[in-house]
Amino acid sequence: MGLNNQWMQRDLAVLWHPCTQMKDHEQLPLIPIKRGEGVWLEDFEGKRYLDAVSSWWVNVFGHANPRINQRIKDQVDQLEHVILAGFSHQPVIELSERLVKMTPEGLTRCFYADNGSSCIEVAMKMSFHYWINRDQPAKKRFVTLSNSYHGETIAAMSVGDVPLFTETYKALLLDTIKVPSPDCYHRPEGMGWEEHSRNMFQAMEQTLAEHHDSVAAVIVEPLIQGAGGMRMYHPVYLKLLREACDRYGVHLIHDEIAVGFGRTGTMFACEQAGITPDFLCLSKALTGGYLPLAACMTTDEVYSAFYDDYPTLRAFLHSHSYTGNPLACAAALATLDIFEEDNVIETNKALAQRMASATAHLADHPNVAEVRQTGMVLAIEMVKDKASKTAYPWQERRGLAVFQHALERGALLRPLGSVVYFLPPYVITPEQIDFLAEVASEGIDIATRDKVSVAVPKDFHPGYRDPG
C-alpha cells in the first residue's frame, strides 16, 4: 500500500468532507497533500498538481509564500489571540486602517467575522437592525438575484438561489425576494453585455418600486456569480442598482468574498461601476489563502445608528470567538503588502490576456456554448447542444470527467457542473496557463465523448507538456 493510499484510508475512517458525496470515494481516490509551493500541491508520493482553482478561490500569491509565512511567524511569537471585546491589538488596527484607505470612499468601519458565510450574516443582521434602530421595523426582507450564492449558513442560504445547496433546507430559510439575474450567458443573439444587463435591470427596478417599504437590502455578487457557474454580467447593472437603492431607501450589500482583491481585474469589483455599497463583504483572498478571516465594511451612517447609551439596546451584539484573530490579520497585512509592492493588478492584465488566448480555440468546440472571462476568472461552458445551449443533464456529471483527467495530467481543475473554469493564483506563469488550457481541452474532449476539439497549431503550447 502506497503512502497516498495509507493516508486516504486513515482519512476515510474519520473524516466527513465538505461539498462531497462521500460514497464517491469508493471509486474516486482521495488525494492527500503533503506540501505546497507556489501554484503547486504535492501528494505523499511526490506527484504535483497545479492548483487552478486557488484551493477554493482563496490563494492569490501561492502556497507557502515566504513573505506571508514570515509575517505569521513573527506574529505568533508576539500574540496569537486576544478577545476583541474591550481589547484590541496592532494587526487588527493596522489592517482596518488599510482596508478603509483602499476600499471605495465612504466605507469607514470594519467588523470582523471568521468566514464568508458569517460575514454575509453580519451584513444582513446589521441592515435589519439598522432599520429597527431608525424606527422602520417593517424593512426586514432581502432582495437577491436568481442563481446567486452567498454561503452555507441559514441566512446566507436564504439569499442564495442555487437549488443544489438550498432546496433541501427550504423549510429553514427566510422569506426573500428573487429577481432574475443579469447573467449575460442568456442574452439574445447579437446583443452585447451592457445592453442585456441594462434590460435585465427592469425587473429589479419594478421589484424595488413595489416592495421597498418592506425591503432592508439588496445583496449581489458583483460581476461574477461564482457557485452559480461563473456566470457574468456588465458593471452598468451595479451602477443602476446603486442609484435605485438610493432612490428607494434600501441598503446595497456587495458580496465580494470571492471576487475581491483583484479577481475581476480591479482591486474590488464595485470600482468598475464607480460606486460604494452600504456593506462590502470580504474574505477568501483577504489573508492570501492562509487563515479564516472576513471583514464586513460599512459606512458611518450605518455605524451611527448603533452608537448610543447602553440601556437603549441599540448596540450590535454579534460576536465570534476568533474575531480579528492576530495571526489572520498578520497574514492579511502581508497579503496587502504584496499587492502594494508588486504591481499585481497591472501584472494580472497580461496573465488574463494569456488565459483568453490560450482558450480561444474552445469557442469553436461543438460542445462549448461559451468561453467567458472577467479579469482573472475564465469559464468554459460545456453543453449538449451548442445552437440551443441545451445543458447536459446534471446526472451525467460531465465535469467529473474533466476533473479526473486533469488529476491524471497533474492539475487541480474542479468544474462547477458542466462549467470548467480557471481561477488560479496570481503567481501562475504564462506557460502554466498554456498547460491548463491544454489539459482543459483534452478533458472537454473526453467529457463530451465523440466530440473533438478544433485543431490548433503544433506550436500553440510552445514545448510545454510536462506539468512539473
GROMACS .gro file of C-alpha atoms in nm:
model
  468
    1MET     CA    1   0.000   0.000   0.000
    2GLY     CA    2   0.147   0.335  -0.106
    3LEU     CA    3   0.170   0.638   0.118
    4ASN     CA    4  -0.120   0.815  -0.054
    5ASN     CA    5  -0.340   0.513  -0.001
    6GLN     CA    6  -0.240   0.485   0.364
    7TRP     CA    7  -0.333   0.845   0.433
    8MET     CA    8  -0.653   0.810   0.232
    9GLN     CA    9  -0.766   0.510   0.437
   10ARG     CA   10  -0.693   0.689   0.763
   11ASP     CA   11  -0.886   0.991   0.635
   12LEU     CA   12  -1.193   0.797   0.523
   13ALA     CA   13  -1.211   0.625   0.861
   14VAL     CA   14  -1.270   0.951   1.047
   15LEU     CA   15  -1.343   1.249   0.819
   16TRP     CA   16  -1.658   1.382   0.654
   17HIS     CA   17  -1.552   1.615   0.371
   18PRO     CA   18  -1.731   1.933   0.259
   19CYS     CA   19  -1.941   1.954  -0.057
   20THR     CA   20  -1.885   1.581  -0.114
   21GLN     CA   21  -2.093   1.267  -0.156
   22MET     CA   22  -1.860   1.051   0.047
   23LYS     CA   23  -1.962   0.734  -0.140
   24ASP     CA   24  -1.786   0.879  -0.446
   25HIS     CA   25  -1.458   0.791  -0.280
   26GLU     CA   26  -1.531   0.422  -0.323
   27GLN     CA   27  -1.427   0.481  -0.687
   28LEU     CA   28  -1.264   0.825  -0.683
   29PRO     CA   29  -0.938   0.827  -0.487
   30LEU     CA   30  -0.895   1.099  -0.229
   31ILE     CA   31  -0.566   1.285  -0.272
   32PRO     CA   32  -0.375   1.363   0.048
   33ILE     CA   33  -0.147   1.663   0.009
   34LYS     CA   34   0.185   1.677   0.191
   35ARG     CA   35   0.311   2.021   0.091
   36GLY     CA   36   0.253   2.316  -0.136
   37GLU     CA   37   0.476   2.566  -0.312
   38GLY     CA   38   0.367   2.842  -0.546
   39VAL     CA   39   0.092   2.713  -0.775
   40TRP     CA   40   0.179   2.350  -0.694
   41LEU     CA   41   0.036   2.098  -0.449
   42GLU     CA   42   0.232   1.779  -0.388
   43ASP     CA   43   0.096   1.450  -0.259
   44PHE     CA   44   0.274   1.197  -0.036
   45GLU     CA   45   0.420   1.012  -0.332
   46GLY     CA   46   0.569   1.319  -0.496
   47LYS     CA   47   0.312   1.384  -0.769
   48ARG     CA   48   0.235   1.753  -0.822
   49TYR     CA   49  -0.093   1.922  -0.914
   50LEU     CA   50  -0.125   2.274  -1.050
   51ASP     CA   51  -0.385   2.447  -0.830
   52ALA     CA   52  -0.605   2.603  -1.099
   53VAL     CA   53  -0.885   2.692  -0.855
   54SER     CA   54  -0.672   2.859  -0.585
   55SER     CA   55  -0.783   2.597  -0.330
   56TRP     CA   56  -1.147   2.711  -0.335
   57TRP     CA   57  -1.068   3.064  -0.458
   58VAL     CA   58  -0.863   3.173  -0.158
   59ASN     CA   59  -0.497   3.154  -0.259
   60VAL     CA   60  -0.368   3.451  -0.457
   61PHE     CA   61   0.010   3.453  -0.405
   62GLY     CA   62   0.091   3.084  -0.399
   63HIS     CA   63   0.126   2.815  -0.136
   64ALA     CA   64   0.398   2.863   0.127
   65ASN     CA   65   0.460   3.220   0.017
   66PRO     CA   66   0.777   3.321   0.206
   67ARG     CA   67   0.660   3.679   0.274
   68ILE     CA   68   0.329   3.570   0.426
   69ASN     CA   69   0.500   3.284   0.608
   70GLN     CA   70   0.745   3.520   0.776
   71ARG     CA   71   0.477   3.768   0.884
   72ILE     CA   72   0.280   3.490   1.055
   73LYS     CA   73   0.596   3.352   1.219
   74ASP     CA   74   0.682   3.695   1.356
   75GLN     CA   75   0.329   3.743   1.488
   76VAL     CA   76   0.299   3.405   1.658
   77ASP     CA   77   0.590   3.500   1.885
   78GLN     CA   78   0.410   3.818   1.991
   79LEU     CA   79   0.038   3.743   2.025
   80GLU     CA   80  -0.166   3.450   1.897
   81HIS     CA   81  -0.511   3.572   2.000
   82VAL     CA   82  -0.697   3.808   2.231
   83ILE     CA   83  -1.063   3.883   2.285
   84LEU     CA   84  -1.169   4.176   2.067
   85ALA     CA   85  -1.443   4.296   2.302
   86GLY     CA   86  -1.290   4.564   2.523
   87PHE     CA   87  -0.940   4.480   2.392
   88SER     CA   88  -0.757   4.538   2.065
   89HIS     CA   89  -0.418   4.472   1.904
   90GLN     CA   90  -0.183   4.618   1.648
   91PRO     CA   91  -0.251   4.388   1.349
   92VAL     CA   92  -0.628   4.439   1.354
   93ILE     CA   93  -0.592   4.816   1.388
   94GLU     CA   94  -0.342   4.839   1.103
   95LEU     CA   95  -0.548   4.609   0.882
   96SER     CA   96  -0.863   4.812   0.942
   97GLU     CA   97  -0.682   5.136   0.860
   98ARG     CA   98  -0.553   4.991   0.535
   99LEU     CA   99  -0.888   4.844   0.431
  100VAL     CA  100  -1.062   5.177   0.490
  101LYS     CA  101  -0.794   5.350   0.283
  102MET     CA  102  -0.805   5.108  -0.011
  103THR     CA  103  -1.179   5.042  -0.046
  104PRO     CA  104  -1.425   5.285  -0.213
  105GLU     CA  105  -1.478   5.614  -0.035
  106GLY     CA  106  -1.736   5.607   0.241
  107LEU     CA  107  -1.658   5.262   0.380
  108THR     CA  108  -1.515   5.368   0.714
  109ARG     CA  109  -1.586   5.085   0.958
  110CYS     CA  110  -1.464   4.725   0.972
  111PHE     CA  111  -1.647   4.449   1.158
  112TYR     CA  112  -1.467   4.114   1.157
  113ALA     CA  113  -1.605   3.763   1.126
  114ASP     CA  114  -1.449   3.420   1.078
  115ASN     CA  115  -1.551   3.331   0.721
  116GLY     CA  116  -1.754   3.438   0.420
  117SER     CA  117  -2.091   3.297   0.525
  118SER     CA  118  -2.059   3.458   0.867
  119CYS     CA  119  -1.970   3.787   0.703
  120ILE     CA  120  -2.290   3.776   0.498
  121GLU     CA  121  -2.487   3.713   0.816
  122VAL     CA  122  -2.320   4.013   0.977
  123ALA     CA  123  -2.421   4.238   0.687
  124MET     CA  124  -2.778   4.109   0.687
  125LYS     CA  125  -2.816   4.147   1.062
  126MET     CA  126  -2.665   4.496   1.056
  127SER     CA  127  -2.903   4.608   0.781
  128PHE     CA  128  -3.207   4.455   0.952
  129HIS     CA  129  -3.106   4.604   1.289
  130TYR     CA  130  -3.029   4.942   1.133
  131TRP     CA  131  -3.389   4.982   1.018
  132ILE     CA  132  -3.516   4.885   1.364
  133ASN     CA  133  -3.288   5.148   1.519
  134ARG     CA  134  -3.416   5.402   1.265
  135ASP     CA  135  -3.778   5.322   1.361
  136GLN     CA  136  -3.860   5.143   1.035
  137PRO     CA  137  -3.905   4.784   1.156
  138ALA     CA  138  -4.116   4.687   0.854
  139LYS     CA  139  -3.800   4.689   0.639
  140LYS     CA  140  -3.691   4.333   0.705
  141ARG     CA  141  -3.684   4.144   0.374
  142PHE     CA  142  -3.391   4.094   0.137
  143VAL     CA  143  -3.380   4.103  -0.242
  144THR     CA  144  -3.138   3.872  -0.420
  145LEU     CA  145  -3.063   3.758  -0.775
  146SER     CA  146  -3.158   3.425  -0.924
  147ASN     CA  147  -2.866   3.179  -0.950
  148SER     CA  148  -2.685   3.358  -0.667
  149TYR     CA  149  -2.477   3.204  -0.390
  150HIS     CA  150  -2.378   3.370  -0.064
  151GLY     CA  151  -2.279   3.089   0.171
  152GLU     CA  152  -2.399   2.788   0.365
  153THR     CA  153  -2.534   2.923   0.693
  154ILE     CA  154  -2.911   2.968   0.719
  155ALA     CA  155  -2.945   3.339   0.641
  156ALA     CA  156  -2.673   3.318   0.375
  157MET     CA  157  -2.854   3.029   0.209
  158SER     CA  158  -3.177   3.227   0.224
  159VAL     CA  159  -3.035   3.490  -0.011
  160GLY     CA  160  -2.887   3.222  -0.238
  161ASP     CA  161  -3.060   3.057  -0.531
  162VAL     CA  162  -2.860   2.752  -0.638
  163PRO     CA  163  -3.102   2.463  -0.574
  164LEU     CA  164  -2.824   2.210  -0.517
  165PHE     CA  165  -2.733   2.399  -0.200
  166THR     CA  166  -3.072   2.534  -0.088
  167GLU     CA  167  -3.355   2.300  -0.192
  168THR     CA  168  -3.313   2.053   0.095
  169TYR     CA  169  -3.329   2.329   0.354
  170LYS     CA  170  -3.622   2.535   0.217
  171ALA     CA  171  -3.822   2.493   0.536
  172LEU     CA  172  -3.547   2.666   0.734
  173LEU     CA  173  -3.491   2.966   0.507
  174LEU     CA  174  -3.601   3.329   0.533
  175ASP     CA  175  -3.866   3.472   0.302
  176THR     CA  176  -3.665   3.659   0.040
  177ILE     CA  177  -3.746   3.816  -0.297
  178LYS     CA  178  -3.574   3.670  -0.603
  179VAL     CA  179  -3.513   3.887  -0.910
  180PRO     CA  180  -3.390   3.749  -1.246
  181SER     CA  181  -3.013   3.764  -1.279
  182PRO     CA  182  -2.845   3.991  -1.536
  183ASP     CA  183  -2.631   3.689  -1.631
  184CYS     CA  184  -2.516   3.756  -1.988
  185TYR     CA  185  -2.497   3.389  -2.085
  186HIS     CA  186  -2.868   3.408  -2.168
  187ARG     CA  187  -2.856   3.731  -2.368
  188PRO     CA  188  -3.026   3.725  -2.708
  189GLU     CA  189  -2.802   3.658  -3.005
  190GLY     CA  190  -2.627   3.974  -3.123
  191MET     CA  191  -2.688   4.164  -2.800
  192GLY     CA  192  -2.389   4.294  -2.601
  193TRP     CA  193  -2.331   4.253  -2.230
  194GLU     CA  194  -2.414   4.613  -2.141
  195GLU     CA  195  -2.744   4.623  -2.327
  196HIS     CA  196  -2.854   4.291  -2.181
  197SER     CA  197  -2.757   4.395  -1.827
  198ARG     CA  198  -2.949   4.722  -1.868
  199ASN     CA  199  -3.254   4.537  -1.994
  200MET     CA  200  -3.243   4.289  -1.706
  201PHE     CA  201  -3.240   4.573  -1.455
  202GLN     CA  202  -3.605   4.648  -1.531
  203ALA     CA  203  -3.710   4.356  -1.310
  204MET     CA  204  -3.505   4.493  -1.018
  205GLU     CA  205  -3.647   4.842  -1.069
  206GLN     CA  206  -4.002   4.707  -1.060
  207THR     CA  207  -3.932   4.494  -0.752
  208LEU     CA  208  -3.793   4.786  -0.554
  209ALA     CA  209  -4.077   5.014  -0.663
  210GLU     CA  210  -4.331   4.762  -0.534
  211HIS     CA  211  -4.157   4.633  -0.221
  212HIS     CA  212  -3.912   4.895  -0.093
  213ASP     CA  213  -4.124   4.968   0.215
  214SER     CA  214  -4.056   4.614   0.337
  215VAL     CA  215  -3.702   4.568   0.199
  216ALA     CA  216  -3.394   4.615   0.415
  217ALA     CA  217  -3.130   4.546   0.148
  218VAL     CA  218  -3.043   4.407  -0.190
  219ILE     CA  219  -2.749   4.164  -0.194
  220VAL     CA  220  -2.548   4.077  -0.505
  221GLU     CA  221  -2.229   3.907  -0.615
  222PRO     CA  222  -2.085   4.190  -0.826
  223LEU     CA  223  -1.990   4.098  -1.186
  224ILE     CA  224  -1.950   3.721  -1.133
  225GLN     CA  225  -2.194   3.470  -0.986
  226GLY     CA  226  -1.938   3.216  -0.866
  227ALA     CA  227  -2.100   2.894  -0.745
  228GLY     CA  228  -2.382   2.952  -0.994
  229GLY     CA  229  -2.143   2.858  -1.272
  230MET     CA  230  -1.915   3.160  -1.305
  231ARG     CA  231  -2.193   3.350  -1.482
  232MET     CA  232  -2.100   3.711  -1.556
  233TYR     CA  233  -2.262   4.049  -1.623
  234HIS     CA  234  -2.178   4.412  -1.704
  235PRO     CA  235  -2.084   4.673  -1.439
  236VAL     CA  236  -2.367   4.902  -1.557
  237TYR     CA  237  -2.608   4.681  -1.361
  238LEU     CA  238  -2.430   4.772  -1.038
  239LYS     CA  239  -2.443   5.142  -1.121
  240LEU     CA  240  -2.817   5.126  -1.191
  241LEU     CA  241  -2.869   4.924  -0.873
  242ARG     CA  242  -2.684   5.178  -0.657
  243GLU     CA  243  -2.898   5.459  -0.798
  244ALA     CA  244  -3.219   5.264  -0.739
  245CYS     CA  245  -3.125   5.169  -0.382
  246ASP     CA  246  -3.065   5.537  -0.309
  247ARG     CA  247  -3.399   5.636  -0.465
  248TYR     CA  248  -3.598   5.377  -0.273
  249GLY     CA  249  -3.413   5.393   0.059
  250VAL     CA  250  -3.272   5.039   0.052
  251HIS     CA  251  -2.927   4.916   0.154
  252LEU     CA  252  -2.691   4.762  -0.102
  253ILE     CA  253  -2.476   4.468   0.010
  254HIS     CA  254  -2.186   4.365  -0.214
  255ASP     CA  255  -2.064   4.012  -0.158
  256GLU     CA  256  -1.705   4.038  -0.283
  257ILE     CA  257  -1.591   3.738  -0.081
  258ALA     CA  258  -1.492   3.551  -0.398
  259VAL     CA  259  -1.431   3.841  -0.638
  260GLY     CA  260  -1.250   4.096  -0.423
  261PHE     CA  261  -0.875   4.159  -0.420
  262GLY     CA  262  -0.805   4.175  -0.791
  263ARG     CA  263  -1.004   3.879  -0.917
  264THR     CA  264  -1.222   4.082  -1.159
  265GLY     CA  265  -0.937   4.298  -1.293
  266THR     CA  266  -0.969   4.578  -1.037
  267MET     CA  267  -0.895   4.555  -0.667
  268PHE     CA  268  -1.269   4.545  -0.595
  269ALA     CA  269  -1.548   4.473  -0.843
  270CYS     CA  270  -1.753   4.774  -0.733
  271GLU     CA  271  -1.476   5.002  -0.864
  272GLN     CA  272  -1.575   4.911  -1.220
  273ALA     CA  273  -1.916   5.068  -1.161
  274GLY     CA  274  -1.772   5.366  -0.970
  275ILE     CA  275  -1.996   5.304  -0.669
  276THR     CA  276  -1.980   5.244  -0.295
  277PRO     CA  277  -2.209   4.979  -0.144
  278ASP     CA  278  -2.350   5.021   0.206
  279PHE     CA  279  -2.187   4.692   0.305
  280LEU     CA  280  -1.881   4.533   0.145
  281CYS     CA  281  -1.818   4.171   0.246
  282LEU     CA  282  -1.459   4.049   0.209
  283SER     CA  283  -1.291   3.718   0.288
  284LYS     CA  284  -1.110   3.436   0.098
  285ALA     CA  285  -0.812   3.619  -0.062
  286LEU     CA  286  -0.802   3.866   0.229
  287THR     CA  287  -0.540   3.650   0.404
  288GLY     CA  288  -0.376   3.523   0.086
  289GLY     CA  289  -0.546   3.189   0.140
  290TYR     CA  290  -0.377   3.120   0.473
  291LEU     CA  291  -0.626   3.165   0.757
  292PRO     CA  292  -1.001   3.220   0.805
  293LEU     CA  293  -1.089   3.589   0.828
  294ALA     CA  294  -1.369   3.808   0.695
  295ALA     CA  295  -1.437   4.180   0.709
  296CYS     CA  296  -1.779   4.340   0.676
  297MET     CA  297  -1.714   4.701   0.585
  298THR     CA  298  -1.979   4.967   0.621
  299THR     CA  299  -2.042   5.340   0.648
  300ASP     CA  300  -2.054   5.596   0.926
  301GLU     CA  301  -2.426   5.628   0.855
  302VAL     CA  302  -2.482   5.265   0.949
  303TYR     CA  303  -2.237   5.280   1.239
  304SER     CA  304  -2.409   5.586   1.388
  305ALA     CA  305  -2.745   5.407   1.404
  306PHE     CA  306  -2.597   5.173   1.667
  307TYR     CA  307  -2.398   5.433   1.862
  308ASP     CA  308  -2.598   5.517   2.176
  309ASP     CA  309  -2.619   5.471   2.552
  310TYR     CA  310  -2.614   5.106   2.654
  311PRO     CA  311  -2.968   5.094   2.804
  312THR     CA  312  -3.117   5.174   2.462
  313LEU     CA  313  -3.000   4.827   2.348
  314ARG     CA  314  -2.906   4.965   2.009
  315ALA     CA  315  -2.560   4.803   2.015
  316PHE     CA  316  -2.472   4.536   1.759
  317LEU     CA  317  -2.429   4.240   1.995
  318HIS     CA  318  -2.286   3.996   1.744
  319SER     CA  319  -1.960   3.813   1.810
  320HIS     CA  320  -1.725   3.533   1.708
  321SER     CA  321  -1.466   3.385   1.943
  322TYR     CA  322  -1.183   3.441   1.694
  323THR     CA  323  -1.295   3.782   1.570
  324GLY     CA  324  -0.998   3.976   1.434
  325ASN     CA  325  -0.750   3.700   1.515
  326PRO     CA  326  -0.395   3.848   1.517
  327LEU     CA  327  -0.240   3.567   1.313
  328ALA     CA  328  -0.503   3.601   1.042
  329CYS     CA  329  -0.465   3.980   1.046
  330ALA     CA  330  -0.089   3.940   1.009
  331ALA     CA  331  -0.141   3.720   0.703
  332ALA     CA  332  -0.380   3.980   0.562
  333LEU     CA  333  -0.129   4.261   0.616
  334ALA     CA  334   0.141   4.062   0.435
  335THR     CA  335  -0.104   3.998   0.151
  336LEU     CA  336  -0.182   4.370   0.119
  337ASP     CA  337   0.193   4.443   0.121
  338ILE     CA  338   0.236   4.219  -0.183
  339PHE     CA  339  -0.048   4.392  -0.364
  340GLU     CA  340   0.114   4.730  -0.296
  341GLU     CA  341   0.474   4.637  -0.370
  342ASP     CA  342   0.440   4.405  -0.671
  343ASN     CA  343   0.207   4.595  -0.904
  344VAL     CA  344  -0.021   4.291  -0.901
  345ILE     CA  345  -0.328   4.435  -1.073
  346GLU     CA  346  -0.126   4.551  -1.371
  347THR     CA  347   0.065   4.223  -1.397
  348ASN     CA  348  -0.262   4.031  -1.390
  349LYS     CA  349  -0.378   4.205  -1.708
  350ALA     CA  350  -0.113   4.020  -1.909
  351LEU     CA  351  -0.200   3.690  -1.738
  352ALA     CA  352  -0.570   3.745  -1.811
  353GLN     CA  353  -0.489   3.805  -2.178
  354ARG     CA  354  -0.288   3.481  -2.186
  355MET     CA  355  -0.585   3.294  -2.036
  356ALA     CA  356  -0.805   3.435  -2.314
  357SER     CA  357  -0.567   3.349  -2.598
  358ALA     CA  358  -0.485   3.003  -2.463
  359THR     CA  359  -0.853   2.903  -2.456
  360ALA     CA  360  -0.982   3.099  -2.758
  361HIS     CA  361  -0.993   2.785  -2.976
  362LEU     CA  362  -1.250   2.629  -2.744
  363ALA     CA  363  -1.514   2.880  -2.859
  364ASP     CA  364  -1.534   2.668  -3.178
  365HIS     CA  365  -1.569   2.338  -2.996
  366PRO     CA  366  -1.900   2.173  -3.092
  367ASN     CA  367  -1.992   2.120  -2.727
  368VAL     CA  368  -1.880   2.452  -2.582
  369ALA     CA  369  -2.153   2.717  -2.570
  370GLU     CA  370  -1.935   2.997  -2.437
  371VAL     CA  371  -1.590   3.089  -2.320
  372ARG     CA  372  -1.635   3.391  -2.094
  373GLN     CA  373  -1.397   3.592  -1.882
  374THR     CA  374  -1.383   3.872  -1.629
  375GLY     CA  375  -1.030   3.954  -1.515
  376MET     CA  376  -0.858   3.652  -1.366
  377VAL     CA  377  -1.167   3.430  -1.392
  378LEU     CA  378  -1.232   3.234  -1.710
  379ALA     CA  379  -1.515   2.984  -1.762
  380ILE     CA  380  -1.586   2.732  -2.037
  381GLU     CA  381  -1.948   2.609  -2.053
  382MET     CA  382  -1.995   2.258  -2.193
  383VAL     CA  383  -2.338   2.186  -2.344
  384LYS     CA  384  -2.523   1.901  -2.509
  385ASP     CA  385  -2.631   2.122  -2.798
  386LYS     CA  386  -2.436   2.433  -2.891
  387ALA     CA  387  -2.701   2.608  -3.103
  388SER     CA  388  -2.973   2.595  -2.838
  389LYS     CA  389  -2.737   2.600  -2.539
  390THR     CA  390  -2.911   2.288  -2.414
  391ALA     CA  391  -2.732   2.177  -2.099
  392TYR     CA  392  -2.617   1.827  -2.026
  393PRO     CA  393  -2.834   1.652  -1.764
  394TRP     CA  394  -2.661   1.718  -1.434
  395GLN     CA  395  -2.681   1.347  -1.350
  396GLU     CA  396  -2.425   1.277  -1.624
  397ARG     CA  397  -2.159   1.464  -1.426
  398ARG     CA  398  -1.964   1.570  -1.732
  399GLY     CA  399  -1.742   1.795  -1.524
  400LEU     CA  400  -1.625   1.497  -1.321
  401ALA     CA  401  -1.461   1.352  -1.631
  402VAL     CA  402  -1.266   1.676  -1.675
  403PHE     CA  403  -1.168   1.671  -1.308
  404GLN     CA  404  -1.039   1.313  -1.327
  405HIS     CA  405  -0.844   1.373  -1.647
  406ALA     CA  406  -0.685   1.685  -1.501
  407LEU     CA  407  -0.568   1.493  -1.194
  408GLU     CA  408  -0.401   1.238  -1.419
  409ARG     CA  409  -0.222   1.518  -1.604
  410GLY     CA  410  -0.120   1.697  -1.284
  411ALA     CA  411  -0.378   1.975  -1.244
  412LEU     CA  412  -0.650   2.055  -0.993
  413LEU     CA  413  -0.948   2.163  -1.205
  414ARG     CA  414  -1.275   2.133  -1.015
  415PRO     CA  415  -1.562   2.217  -1.254
  416LEU     CA  416  -1.895   2.356  -1.141
  417GLY     CA  417  -2.127   2.105  -1.303
  418SER     CA  418  -2.050   2.134  -1.674
  419VAL     CA  419  -1.858   2.459  -1.636
  420VAL     CA  420  -1.480   2.423  -1.647
  421TYR     CA  421  -1.311   2.729  -1.502
  422PHE     CA  422  -0.969   2.876  -1.430
  423LEU     CA  423  -0.934   3.082  -1.113
  424PRO     CA  424  -0.560   3.045  -1.049
  425PRO     CA  425  -0.318   3.207  -0.805
  426TYR     CA  426  -0.173   3.529  -0.942
  427VAL     CA  427   0.177   3.380  -0.938
  428ILE     CA  428   0.090   3.147  -1.225
  429THR     CA  429   0.315   3.179  -1.533
  430PRO     CA  430   0.202   3.214  -1.896
  431GLU     CA  431   0.344   2.867  -1.971
  432GLN     CA  432   0.143   2.717  -1.684
  433ILE     CA  433  -0.170   2.883  -1.822
  434ASP     CA  434  -0.096   2.717  -2.158
  435PHE     CA  435  -0.066   2.383  -1.979
  436LEU     CA  436  -0.404   2.431  -1.810
  437ALA     CA  437  -0.563   2.519  -2.143
  438GLU     CA  438  -0.422   2.202  -2.293
  439VAL     CA  439  -0.546   1.987  -2.005
  440ALA     CA  440  -0.889   2.151  -2.014
  441SER     CA  441  -0.915   2.096  -2.391
  442GLU     CA  442  -0.829   1.729  -2.353
  443GLY     CA  443  -1.068   1.692  -2.062
  444ILE     CA  444  -1.354   1.855  -2.251
  445ASP     CA  445  -1.296   1.617  -2.543
  446ILE     CA  446  -1.316   1.323  -2.305
  447ALA     CA  447  -1.620   1.460  -2.122
  448THR     CA  448  -1.812   1.518  -2.445
  449ARG     CA  449  -1.712   1.174  -2.574
  450ASP     CA  450  -1.736   1.167  -2.951
  451LYS     CA  451  -1.667   1.537  -2.999
  452VAL     CA  452  -1.318   1.657  -3.079
  453SER     CA  453  -1.152   1.992  -3.014
  454VAL     CA  454  -1.083   2.207  -3.317
  455ALA     CA  455  -0.729   2.175  -3.445
  456VAL     CA  456  -0.468   2.414  -3.311
  457PRO     CA  457  -0.118   2.481  -3.444
  458LYS     CA  458   0.154   2.246  -3.325
  459ASP     CA  459   0.338   2.535  -3.164
  460PHE     CA  460   0.029   2.657  -2.977
  461HIS     CA  461   0.166   2.529  -2.646
  462PRO     CA  462   0.533   2.608  -2.709
  463GLY     CA  463   0.708   2.293  -2.588
  464TYR     CA  464   0.517   2.286  -2.262
  465ARG     CA  465   0.363   1.946  -2.195
  466ASP     CA  466   0.508   1.843  -1.862
  467PRO     CA  467   0.303   1.975  -1.569
  468GLY     CA  468   0.609   1.953  -1.347
   0.00000   0.00000   0.00000
